Coordinates of C-alpha atoms in Angstrom, one line a residue:
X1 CA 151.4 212.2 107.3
X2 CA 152.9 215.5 107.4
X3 CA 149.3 217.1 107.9
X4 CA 148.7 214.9 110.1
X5 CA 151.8 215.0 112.9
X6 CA 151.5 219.0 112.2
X7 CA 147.8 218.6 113.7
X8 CA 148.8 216.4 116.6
X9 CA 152.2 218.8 117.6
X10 CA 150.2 221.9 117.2
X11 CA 146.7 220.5 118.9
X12 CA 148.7 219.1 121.8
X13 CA 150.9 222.2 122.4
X14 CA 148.1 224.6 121.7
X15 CA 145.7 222.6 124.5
X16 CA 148.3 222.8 127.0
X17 CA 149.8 226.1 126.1
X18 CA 146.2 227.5 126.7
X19 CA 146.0 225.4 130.5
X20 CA 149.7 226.8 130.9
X21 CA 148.8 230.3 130.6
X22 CA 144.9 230.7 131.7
X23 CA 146.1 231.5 135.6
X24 CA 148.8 233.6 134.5
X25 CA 146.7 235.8 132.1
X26 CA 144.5 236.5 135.4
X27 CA 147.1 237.5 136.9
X28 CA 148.9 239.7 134.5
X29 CA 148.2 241.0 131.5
X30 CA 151.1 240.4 129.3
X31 CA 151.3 241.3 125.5
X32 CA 151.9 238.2 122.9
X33 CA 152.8 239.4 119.4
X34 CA 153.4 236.7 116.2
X35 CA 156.0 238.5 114.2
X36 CA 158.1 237.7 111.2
X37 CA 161.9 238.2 111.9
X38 CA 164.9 238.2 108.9
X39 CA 167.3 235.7 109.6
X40 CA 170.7 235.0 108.4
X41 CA 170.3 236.2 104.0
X42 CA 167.0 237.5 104.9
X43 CA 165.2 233.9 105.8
X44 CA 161.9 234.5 107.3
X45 CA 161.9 232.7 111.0
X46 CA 158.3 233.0 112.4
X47 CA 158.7 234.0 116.0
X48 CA 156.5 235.2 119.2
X49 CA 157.1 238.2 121.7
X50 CA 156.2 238.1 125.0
X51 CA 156.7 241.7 126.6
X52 CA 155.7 242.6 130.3
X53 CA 153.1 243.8 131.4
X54 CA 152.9 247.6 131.3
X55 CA 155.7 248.4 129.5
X56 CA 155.6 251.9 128.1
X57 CA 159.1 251.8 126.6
X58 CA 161.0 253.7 129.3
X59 CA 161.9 250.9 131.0
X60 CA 164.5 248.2 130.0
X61 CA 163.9 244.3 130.5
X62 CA 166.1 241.5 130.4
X63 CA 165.2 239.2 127.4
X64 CA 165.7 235.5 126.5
X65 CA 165.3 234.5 123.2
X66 CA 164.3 230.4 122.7
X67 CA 165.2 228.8 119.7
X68 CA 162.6 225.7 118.8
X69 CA 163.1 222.0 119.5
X70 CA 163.6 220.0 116.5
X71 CA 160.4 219.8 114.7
X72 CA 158.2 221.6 116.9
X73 CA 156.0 224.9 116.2
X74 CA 156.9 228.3 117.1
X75 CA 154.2 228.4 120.3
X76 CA 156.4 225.3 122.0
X77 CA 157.5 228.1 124.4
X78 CA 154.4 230.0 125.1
X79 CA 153.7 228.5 128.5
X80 CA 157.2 229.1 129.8
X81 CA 157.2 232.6 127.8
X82 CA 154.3 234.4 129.7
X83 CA 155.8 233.3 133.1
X84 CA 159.0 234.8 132.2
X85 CA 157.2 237.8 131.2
X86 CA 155.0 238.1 134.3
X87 CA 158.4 238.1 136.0
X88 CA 159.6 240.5 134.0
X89 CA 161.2 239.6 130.7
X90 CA 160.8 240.2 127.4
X91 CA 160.7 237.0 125.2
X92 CA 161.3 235.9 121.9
X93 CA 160.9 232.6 121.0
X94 CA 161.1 231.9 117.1
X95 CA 160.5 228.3 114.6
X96 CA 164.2 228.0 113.9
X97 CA 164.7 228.1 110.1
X98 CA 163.7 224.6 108.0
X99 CA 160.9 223.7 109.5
X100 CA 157.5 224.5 109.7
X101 CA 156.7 228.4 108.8
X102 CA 160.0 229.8 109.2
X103 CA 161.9 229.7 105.5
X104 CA 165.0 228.4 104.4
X105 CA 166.6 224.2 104.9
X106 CA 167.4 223.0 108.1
X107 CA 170.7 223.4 108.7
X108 CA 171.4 220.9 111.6
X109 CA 172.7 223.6 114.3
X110 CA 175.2 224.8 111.3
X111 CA 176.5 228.3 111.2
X112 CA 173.2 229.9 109.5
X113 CA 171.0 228.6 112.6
X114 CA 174.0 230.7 114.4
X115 CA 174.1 233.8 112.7
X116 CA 169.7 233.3 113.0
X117 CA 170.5 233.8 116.7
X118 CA 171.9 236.7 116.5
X119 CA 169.8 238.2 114.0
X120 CA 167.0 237.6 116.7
X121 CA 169.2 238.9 119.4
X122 CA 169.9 242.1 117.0
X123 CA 165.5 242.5 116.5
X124 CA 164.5 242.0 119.7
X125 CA 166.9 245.3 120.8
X126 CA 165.6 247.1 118.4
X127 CA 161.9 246.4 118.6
X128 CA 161.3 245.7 122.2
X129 CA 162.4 247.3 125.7
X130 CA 165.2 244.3 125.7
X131 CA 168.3 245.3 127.4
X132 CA 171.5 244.9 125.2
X133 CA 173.6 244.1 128.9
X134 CA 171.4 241.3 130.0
X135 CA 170.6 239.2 127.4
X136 CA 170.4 234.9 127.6
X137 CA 169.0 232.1 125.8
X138 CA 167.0 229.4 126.5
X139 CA 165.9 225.8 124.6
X140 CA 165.1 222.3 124.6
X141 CA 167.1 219.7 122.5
X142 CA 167.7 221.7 119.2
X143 CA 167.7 225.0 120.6
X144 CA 169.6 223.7 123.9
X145 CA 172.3 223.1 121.1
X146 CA 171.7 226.2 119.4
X147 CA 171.9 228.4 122.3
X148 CA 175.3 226.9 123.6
X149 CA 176.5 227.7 119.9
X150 CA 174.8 231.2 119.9
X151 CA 176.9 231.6 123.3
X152 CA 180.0 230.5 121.8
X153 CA 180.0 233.2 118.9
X154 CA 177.9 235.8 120.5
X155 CA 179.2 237.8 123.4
X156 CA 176.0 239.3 124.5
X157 CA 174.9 236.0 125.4
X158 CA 175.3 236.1 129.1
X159 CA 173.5 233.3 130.5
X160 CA 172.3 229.7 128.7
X161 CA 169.9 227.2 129.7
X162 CA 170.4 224.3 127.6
X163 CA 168.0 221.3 128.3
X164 CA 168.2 218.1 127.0
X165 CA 170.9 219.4 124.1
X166 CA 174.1 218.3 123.4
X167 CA 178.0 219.5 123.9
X168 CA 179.3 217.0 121.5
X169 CA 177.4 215.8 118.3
X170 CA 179.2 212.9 117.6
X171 CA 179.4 211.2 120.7
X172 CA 175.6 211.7 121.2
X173 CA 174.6 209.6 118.1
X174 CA 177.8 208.0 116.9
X175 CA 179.3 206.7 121.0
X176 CA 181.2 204.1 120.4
X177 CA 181.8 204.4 116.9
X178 CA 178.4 203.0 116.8
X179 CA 175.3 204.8 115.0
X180 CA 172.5 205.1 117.1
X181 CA 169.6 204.0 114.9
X182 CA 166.3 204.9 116.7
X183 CA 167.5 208.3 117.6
X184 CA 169.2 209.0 113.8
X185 CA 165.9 207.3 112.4
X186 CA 163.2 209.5 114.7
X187 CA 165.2 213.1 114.1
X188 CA 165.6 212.5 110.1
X189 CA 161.9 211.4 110.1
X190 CA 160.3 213.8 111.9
X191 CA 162.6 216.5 109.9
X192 CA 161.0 215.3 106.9
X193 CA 157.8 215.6 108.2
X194 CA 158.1 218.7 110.0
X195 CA 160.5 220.8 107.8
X196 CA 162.8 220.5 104.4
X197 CA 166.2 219.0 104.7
X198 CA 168.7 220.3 102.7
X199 CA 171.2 218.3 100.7
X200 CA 173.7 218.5 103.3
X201 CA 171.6 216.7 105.6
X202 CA 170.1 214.6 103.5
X203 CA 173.5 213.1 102.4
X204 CA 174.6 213.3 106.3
X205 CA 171.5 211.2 107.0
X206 CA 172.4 208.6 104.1
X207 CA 175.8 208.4 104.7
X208 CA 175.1 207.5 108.2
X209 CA 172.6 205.1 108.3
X210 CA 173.7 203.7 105.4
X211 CA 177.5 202.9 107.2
X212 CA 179.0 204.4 104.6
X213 CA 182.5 204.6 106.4
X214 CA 184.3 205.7 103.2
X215 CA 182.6 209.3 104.5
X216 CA 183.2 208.3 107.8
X217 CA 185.4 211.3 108.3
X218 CA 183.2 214.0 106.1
X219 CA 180.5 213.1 109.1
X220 CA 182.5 213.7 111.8
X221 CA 184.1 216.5 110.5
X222 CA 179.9 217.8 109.7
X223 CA 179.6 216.9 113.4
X224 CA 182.3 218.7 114.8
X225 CA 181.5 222.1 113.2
X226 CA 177.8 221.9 115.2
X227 CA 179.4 220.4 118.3
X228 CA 179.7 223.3 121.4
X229 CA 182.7 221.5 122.5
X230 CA 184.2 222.5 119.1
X231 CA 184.1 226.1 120.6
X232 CA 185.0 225.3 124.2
X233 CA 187.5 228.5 124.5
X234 CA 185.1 230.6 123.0
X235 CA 182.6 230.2 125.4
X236 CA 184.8 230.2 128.2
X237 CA 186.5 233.6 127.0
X238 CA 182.9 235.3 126.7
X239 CA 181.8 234.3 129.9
X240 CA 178.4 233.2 130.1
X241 CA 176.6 231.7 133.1
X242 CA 175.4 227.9 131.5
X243 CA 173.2 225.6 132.8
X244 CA 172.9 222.2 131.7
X245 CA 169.9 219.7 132.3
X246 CA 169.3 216.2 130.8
X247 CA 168.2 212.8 131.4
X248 CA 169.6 209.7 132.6
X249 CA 168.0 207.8 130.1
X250 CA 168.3 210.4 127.3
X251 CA 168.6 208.3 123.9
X252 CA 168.8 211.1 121.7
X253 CA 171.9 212.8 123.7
X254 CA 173.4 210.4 126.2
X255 CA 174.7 212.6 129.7
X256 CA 178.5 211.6 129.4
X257 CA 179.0 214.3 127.0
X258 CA 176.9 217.0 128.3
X259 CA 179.1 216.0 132.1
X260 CA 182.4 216.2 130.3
X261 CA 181.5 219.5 128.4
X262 CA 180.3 220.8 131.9
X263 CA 183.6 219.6 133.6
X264 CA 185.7 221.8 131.6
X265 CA 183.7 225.2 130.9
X266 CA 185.2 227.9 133.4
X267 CA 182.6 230.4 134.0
X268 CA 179.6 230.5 136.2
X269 CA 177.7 226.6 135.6
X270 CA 175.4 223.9 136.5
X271 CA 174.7 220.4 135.7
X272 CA 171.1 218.5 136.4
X273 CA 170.2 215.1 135.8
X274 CA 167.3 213.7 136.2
X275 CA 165.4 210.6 135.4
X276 CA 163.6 210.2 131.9
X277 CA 164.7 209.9 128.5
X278 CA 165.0 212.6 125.9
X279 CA 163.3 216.4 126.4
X280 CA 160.7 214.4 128.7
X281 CA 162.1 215.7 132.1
X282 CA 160.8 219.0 130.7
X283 CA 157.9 218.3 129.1
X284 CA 155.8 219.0 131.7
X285 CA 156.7 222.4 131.6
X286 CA 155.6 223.1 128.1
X287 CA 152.3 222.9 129.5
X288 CA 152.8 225.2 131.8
X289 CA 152.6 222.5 135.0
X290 CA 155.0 222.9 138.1
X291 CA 158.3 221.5 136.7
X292 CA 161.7 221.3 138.8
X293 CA 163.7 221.8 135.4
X294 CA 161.7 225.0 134.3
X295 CA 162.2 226.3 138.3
X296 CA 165.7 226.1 137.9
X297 CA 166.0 227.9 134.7
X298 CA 163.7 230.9 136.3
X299 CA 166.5 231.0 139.3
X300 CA 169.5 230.4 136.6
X301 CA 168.4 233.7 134.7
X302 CA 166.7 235.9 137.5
X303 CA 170.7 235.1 139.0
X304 CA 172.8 236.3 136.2
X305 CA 170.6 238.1 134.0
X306 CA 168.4 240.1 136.7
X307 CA 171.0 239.8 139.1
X308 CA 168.7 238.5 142.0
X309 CA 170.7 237.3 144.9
X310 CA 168.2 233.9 145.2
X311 CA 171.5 231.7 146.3
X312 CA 171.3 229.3 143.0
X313 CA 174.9 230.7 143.0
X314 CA 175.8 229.1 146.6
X315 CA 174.7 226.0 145.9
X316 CA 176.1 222.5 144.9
X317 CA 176.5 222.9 140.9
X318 CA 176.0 219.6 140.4
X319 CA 172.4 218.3 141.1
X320 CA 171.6 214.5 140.5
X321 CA 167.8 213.4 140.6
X322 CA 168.1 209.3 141.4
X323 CA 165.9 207.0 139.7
X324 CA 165.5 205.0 142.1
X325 CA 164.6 207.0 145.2
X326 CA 163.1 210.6 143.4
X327 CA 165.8 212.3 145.9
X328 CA 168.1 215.1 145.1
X329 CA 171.8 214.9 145.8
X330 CA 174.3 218.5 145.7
X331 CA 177.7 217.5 144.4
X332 CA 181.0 219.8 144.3
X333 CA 181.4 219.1 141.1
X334 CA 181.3 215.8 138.2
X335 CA 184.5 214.1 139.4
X336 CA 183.1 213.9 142.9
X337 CA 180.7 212.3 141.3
X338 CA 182.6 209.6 140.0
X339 CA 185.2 209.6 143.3
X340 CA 184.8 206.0 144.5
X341 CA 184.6 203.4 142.0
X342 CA 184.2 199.7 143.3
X343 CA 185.3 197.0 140.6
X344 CA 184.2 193.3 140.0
X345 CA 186.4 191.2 138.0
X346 CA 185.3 189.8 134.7
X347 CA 187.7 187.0 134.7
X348 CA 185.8 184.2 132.7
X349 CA 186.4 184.1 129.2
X350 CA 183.2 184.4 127.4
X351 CA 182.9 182.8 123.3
X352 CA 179.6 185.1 121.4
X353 CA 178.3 184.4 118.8
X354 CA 177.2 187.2 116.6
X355 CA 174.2 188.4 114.9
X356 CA 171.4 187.4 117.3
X357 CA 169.8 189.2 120.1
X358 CA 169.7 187.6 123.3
X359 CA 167.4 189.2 124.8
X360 CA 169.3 191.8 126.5
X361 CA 168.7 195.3 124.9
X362 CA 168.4 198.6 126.2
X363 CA 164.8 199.4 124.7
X364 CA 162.6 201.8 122.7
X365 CA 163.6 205.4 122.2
X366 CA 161.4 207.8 124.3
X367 CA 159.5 205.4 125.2
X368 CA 161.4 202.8 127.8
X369 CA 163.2 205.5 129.5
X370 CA 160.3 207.5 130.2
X371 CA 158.1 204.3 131.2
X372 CA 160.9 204.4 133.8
X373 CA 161.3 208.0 134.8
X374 CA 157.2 207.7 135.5
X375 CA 156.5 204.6 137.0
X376 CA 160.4 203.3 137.5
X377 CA 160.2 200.2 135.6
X378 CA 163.7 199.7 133.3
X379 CA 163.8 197.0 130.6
X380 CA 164.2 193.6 132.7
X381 CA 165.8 190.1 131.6
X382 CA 166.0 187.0 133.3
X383 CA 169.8 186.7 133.8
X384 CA 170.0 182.9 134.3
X385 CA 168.0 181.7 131.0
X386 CA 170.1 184.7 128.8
X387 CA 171.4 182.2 126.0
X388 CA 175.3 182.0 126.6
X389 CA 176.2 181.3 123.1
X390 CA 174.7 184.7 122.5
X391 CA 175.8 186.4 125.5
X392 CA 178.5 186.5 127.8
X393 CA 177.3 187.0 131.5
X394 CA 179.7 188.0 134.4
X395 CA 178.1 188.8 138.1
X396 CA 179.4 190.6 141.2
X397 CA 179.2 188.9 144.5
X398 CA 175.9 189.2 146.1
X399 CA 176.2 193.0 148.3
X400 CA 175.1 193.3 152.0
X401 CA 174.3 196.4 151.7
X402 CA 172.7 198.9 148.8
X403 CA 174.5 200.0 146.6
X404 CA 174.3 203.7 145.1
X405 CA 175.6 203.8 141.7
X406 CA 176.4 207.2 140.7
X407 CA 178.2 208.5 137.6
X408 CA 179.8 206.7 135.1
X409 CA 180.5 202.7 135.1
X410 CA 183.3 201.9 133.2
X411 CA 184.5 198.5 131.0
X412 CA 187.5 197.4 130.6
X413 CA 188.0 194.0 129.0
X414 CA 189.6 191.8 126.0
X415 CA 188.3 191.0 122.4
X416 CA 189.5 188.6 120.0
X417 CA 187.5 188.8 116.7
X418 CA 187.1 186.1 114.0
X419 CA 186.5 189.0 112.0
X420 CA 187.9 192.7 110.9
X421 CA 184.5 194.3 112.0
X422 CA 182.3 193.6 114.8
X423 CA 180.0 195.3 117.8
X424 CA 178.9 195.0 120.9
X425 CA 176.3 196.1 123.7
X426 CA 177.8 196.3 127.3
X427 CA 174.7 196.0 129.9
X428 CA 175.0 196.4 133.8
X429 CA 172.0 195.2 135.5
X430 CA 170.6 195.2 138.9
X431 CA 170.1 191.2 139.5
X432 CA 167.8 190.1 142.2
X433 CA 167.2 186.6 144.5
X434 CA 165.0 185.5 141.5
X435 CA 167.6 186.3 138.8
X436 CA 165.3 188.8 137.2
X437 CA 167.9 191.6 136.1
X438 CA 166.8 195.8 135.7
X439 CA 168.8 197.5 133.6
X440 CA 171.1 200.1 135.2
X441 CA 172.9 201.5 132.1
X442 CA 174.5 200.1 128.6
X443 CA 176.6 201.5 125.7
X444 CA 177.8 200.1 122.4
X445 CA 181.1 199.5 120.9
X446 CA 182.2 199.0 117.0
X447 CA 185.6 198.8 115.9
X448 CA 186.4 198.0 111.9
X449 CA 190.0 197.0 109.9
X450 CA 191.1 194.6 113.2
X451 CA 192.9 191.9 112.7
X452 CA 191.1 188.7 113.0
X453 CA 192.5 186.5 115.3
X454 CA 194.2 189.1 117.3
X455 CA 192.9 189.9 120.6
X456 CA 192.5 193.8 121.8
X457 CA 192.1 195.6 124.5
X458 CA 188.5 197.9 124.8
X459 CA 187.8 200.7 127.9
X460 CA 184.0 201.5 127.4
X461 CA 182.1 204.0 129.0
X462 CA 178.3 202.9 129.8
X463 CA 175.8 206.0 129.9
X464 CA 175.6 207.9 133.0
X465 CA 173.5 207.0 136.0
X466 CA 172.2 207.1 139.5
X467 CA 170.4 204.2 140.4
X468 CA 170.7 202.3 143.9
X469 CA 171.2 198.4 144.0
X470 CA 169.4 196.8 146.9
X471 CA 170.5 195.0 149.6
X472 CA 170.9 191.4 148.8
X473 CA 171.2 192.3 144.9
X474 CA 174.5 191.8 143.1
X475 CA 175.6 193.9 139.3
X476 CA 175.9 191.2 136.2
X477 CA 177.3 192.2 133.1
X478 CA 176.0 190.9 130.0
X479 CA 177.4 191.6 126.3
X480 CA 175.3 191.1 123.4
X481 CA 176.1 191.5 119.2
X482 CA 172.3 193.2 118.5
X483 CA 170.5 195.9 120.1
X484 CA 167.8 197.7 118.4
X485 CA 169.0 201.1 119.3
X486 CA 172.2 200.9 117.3
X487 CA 173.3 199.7 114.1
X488 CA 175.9 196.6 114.7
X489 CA 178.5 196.0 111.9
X490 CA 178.8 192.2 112.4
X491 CA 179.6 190.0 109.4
X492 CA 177.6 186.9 108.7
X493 CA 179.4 183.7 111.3
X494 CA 181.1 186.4 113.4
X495 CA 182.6 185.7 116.9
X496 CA 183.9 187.8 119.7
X497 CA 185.7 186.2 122.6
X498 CA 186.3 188.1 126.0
X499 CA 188.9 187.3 128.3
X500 CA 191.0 189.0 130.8
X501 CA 194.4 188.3 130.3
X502 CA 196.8 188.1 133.6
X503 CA 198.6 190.9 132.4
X504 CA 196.0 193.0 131.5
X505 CA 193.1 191.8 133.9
X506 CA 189.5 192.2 132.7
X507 CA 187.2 194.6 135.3
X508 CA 183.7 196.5 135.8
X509 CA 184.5 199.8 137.6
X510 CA 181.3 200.9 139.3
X511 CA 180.9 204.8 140.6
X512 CA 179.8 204.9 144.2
X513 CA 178.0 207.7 146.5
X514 CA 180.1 208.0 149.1
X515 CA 177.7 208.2 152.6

């Protein structure tokens, strides 16, 4: 299997890599060099330098150095690398230590994978016409993560573009309090395939998907120490222009976190979301195809690393892609984002039985999201023939006009448990004349050591979103005990009851462009 994957990866990024780069090499005759580079102890990371064309060592370049995705070979980059070069960078992408060639476990974004940045950083100044003042980092998913660390603890870092990463590791798999199973299960099997986990990880990776709450605390703690948010003042004292990008749909690294992370970092920043699920809004890219993500990271470093006055500065920072209409949309910053919220009341009290899936789930990892970004088709339900004892339903009036959900919807409701553990999926869906509902967004929620019998109140966030509701539509909310994508922590004959309380009434809180 191993053989096999590392055949497909390489064949795939090897065919494309060579499409990505056959009009550039026309055009410019830039040098590619496959080097070996001494990490943190001395670890070997395989790595590839692109240099400019006709570079005879007097003259200085900007570089960018690009840390790996998770389980993907060293050449990932190449596409993206020789148009950097043409433009006149040097760049050094390398296989980030644990998988593949490069030596040494994988370390899950842990301080060695840090100090490996800057051991990259330090070989790149000294073997290539890289400029020690203008230095930035690039990466998708793993090396998104790793660069925002690399920023945090390495002052040379000047500018970051971190797409599809994560700010905060433990509310990107564990939101909720709820382990997200499909994306746990797809990055501990492709890092077995792909590289050696070391027995960190591998006891991580048990402990989690195992529930083993008596380490609950060891996890997040693991978590914390790879999270970027951990080193929030850090990055804001060294200054570094970032860039964020993800995907509405991203499974692997849901946009609430990367959109709070954003909201507080103080230097020079941007925040795009687009539709697509995770790393697939830049996949394109990879291949050396015209990709809106890529452009954006060409303007973000020819801004603060060449100092090109390109206007990427004047801007709105804040650049949402809908999924409904392709259209961009400029926003001050997240909070206008979020600036009018419209709520529908969830005043029925619903009884659910646990332990069986209605129906209503938020889909397949990689797969639904993208199915979506592409040809815009979300997981659908039928609302009316959802089975009540399984789910509770609640549904807005029907709207006159559409409705352009932007941001963050928020929960707010009542649960009375029959027992001390539980969980539960929170859907918002776009339900038509026919009752046929599209999934807009959804989240989970697990709480443990309740009392049962005792009713509680619950605020839940659902994942980020911009989708627009049609005329002549209305919202539902449905709540469900079993989702695929998550691990639920109901015990056998469980029940959850929602009800909104006149003191403390029940409510939807939906996020609305303002026109």
């Amino acid at each position: 299997m191993r053989t096999s994957l590392a055949l497909a990866v390489s064949a795939a990024l090897v065919a494309g890599t060579a499409l990505g780069l056959a009009p550039a090499a026309q055009a410019a005759d830039t040098s590619i060099r496959f080097v070996d580079i001494a990490g943190d102890g001395g670890t070997v990371l395989k790595a590839n330098v692109v240099t400019p064309a006709g570079g005879d060592g007097s003259a200085r370049y900007p570089v960018i150095v690009l840390p790996t995705s998770w389980a993907m070979p060293q050449i990932e980059y190449l596409a993206q690398a020789q148009k950097l070069a043409d433009s006149g960078y040097v760049v050094v992408s390398y296989n980030s230590r644990g998988f593949w060639q490069s030596g040494g476990e994988i370390e899950t974004a842990g301080p060695k994978d840090v100090a490996d940045a800057s051991k990259v950083i330090d070989w790149a100044l000294a073997n290539t016409p890289a400029d020690p003042d203008r230095v930035g980092m690039a990466g998708v998913s793993y090396g998104a993560g790793i660069s925002l660390l690399a920023a945090a603890h390495d002052p040379r870092v000047k500018a970051v573009a971190a797409l599809s990463g994560w700010a905060d590791l433990i509310e990107s798999i564990y939101s909720g309090r709820t382990q997200h199973l499909q994306a746990a299960g797809l990055l501990g099997g492709a890092g077995y395939l792909t590289g050696r986990p070391g027995p960190e990880l591998k006891q991580i990776l048990g402990d989690f998907l195992s529930s083993n709450l008596d380490k609950e605390d060891e996890m997040i703690a693991w978590g914390r120490t790879r999270s970027p948010a951990t080193y929030l003042d850090r990055i804001n004292a060294n200054g570094a222009a970032i860039m964020l990008g993800n995907a509405w749909g991203d499974t692997i690294f849901p946009p609430n976190q990367y959109a709070s992370f954003y909201e507080k970092l103080t230097g020079p920043k941007r925040l795009e979301f687009r539709p697509g699920d995770h790393a697939t809004a830049e996949a394109t890219g990879l291949f050396g195809l015209p990709n809106d993500t890529w452009t954006s990271t060409h303007r973000w470093f020819d801004r603060y690393l060449k100092g090109v006055d390109n206007g990427i500065d004047r801007e709105q920072p804040v650049r949402l892609k809908s999924r409904s209409t392709g259209g961009y949309e400029g926003y001050a910053d997240w909070k206008s984002v979020n600036a009018d919220q419209r709520k529908f009341s969830l005043a029925d009290t619903e009884h659910v039985w646990a332990n069986v899936d209605s129906g209503a789930n938020g889909g397949i990892t990689l797969l639904t999201n993208a199915l979506d970004q592409f040809l815009r088709t979300p997981p659908v339900v039928s609302v009316p023939l959802l089975p009540r004892a399984f789910a509770g339903v609640w549904q807005s009036e029907r709207y006159d006009t559409a409705q352009k959900v932007r941001g963050t919807v928020r929960v707010h409701t009542t649960v009375t448990p029959t027992k001390e553990s539980g969980t539960f999926v929170a859907y918002l869906y776009d339900v038509g004349p026919l009752g046929i509902g599209k999934l807009v967004s959804n989240a989970p929620y697990t709480f443990h050591d309740r009392t049962p019998g005792q009713p509680f109140a619950v605020d839940l966030e659902l994942f980020s979103t911009a989708y627009d509701v049609p005329a002549g539509h209305r919202l539902a909310l449905v709540v469900d005990t079993v989702d695929p994508l998550y691990i639920e922590h109901n015990p056998t004959g469980a029940q959850l009851t929602f009800s909104s309380p006149s003191a403390d009434p029940s409510y939807v809180s939906v996020p609305l462009r303002q026109e």
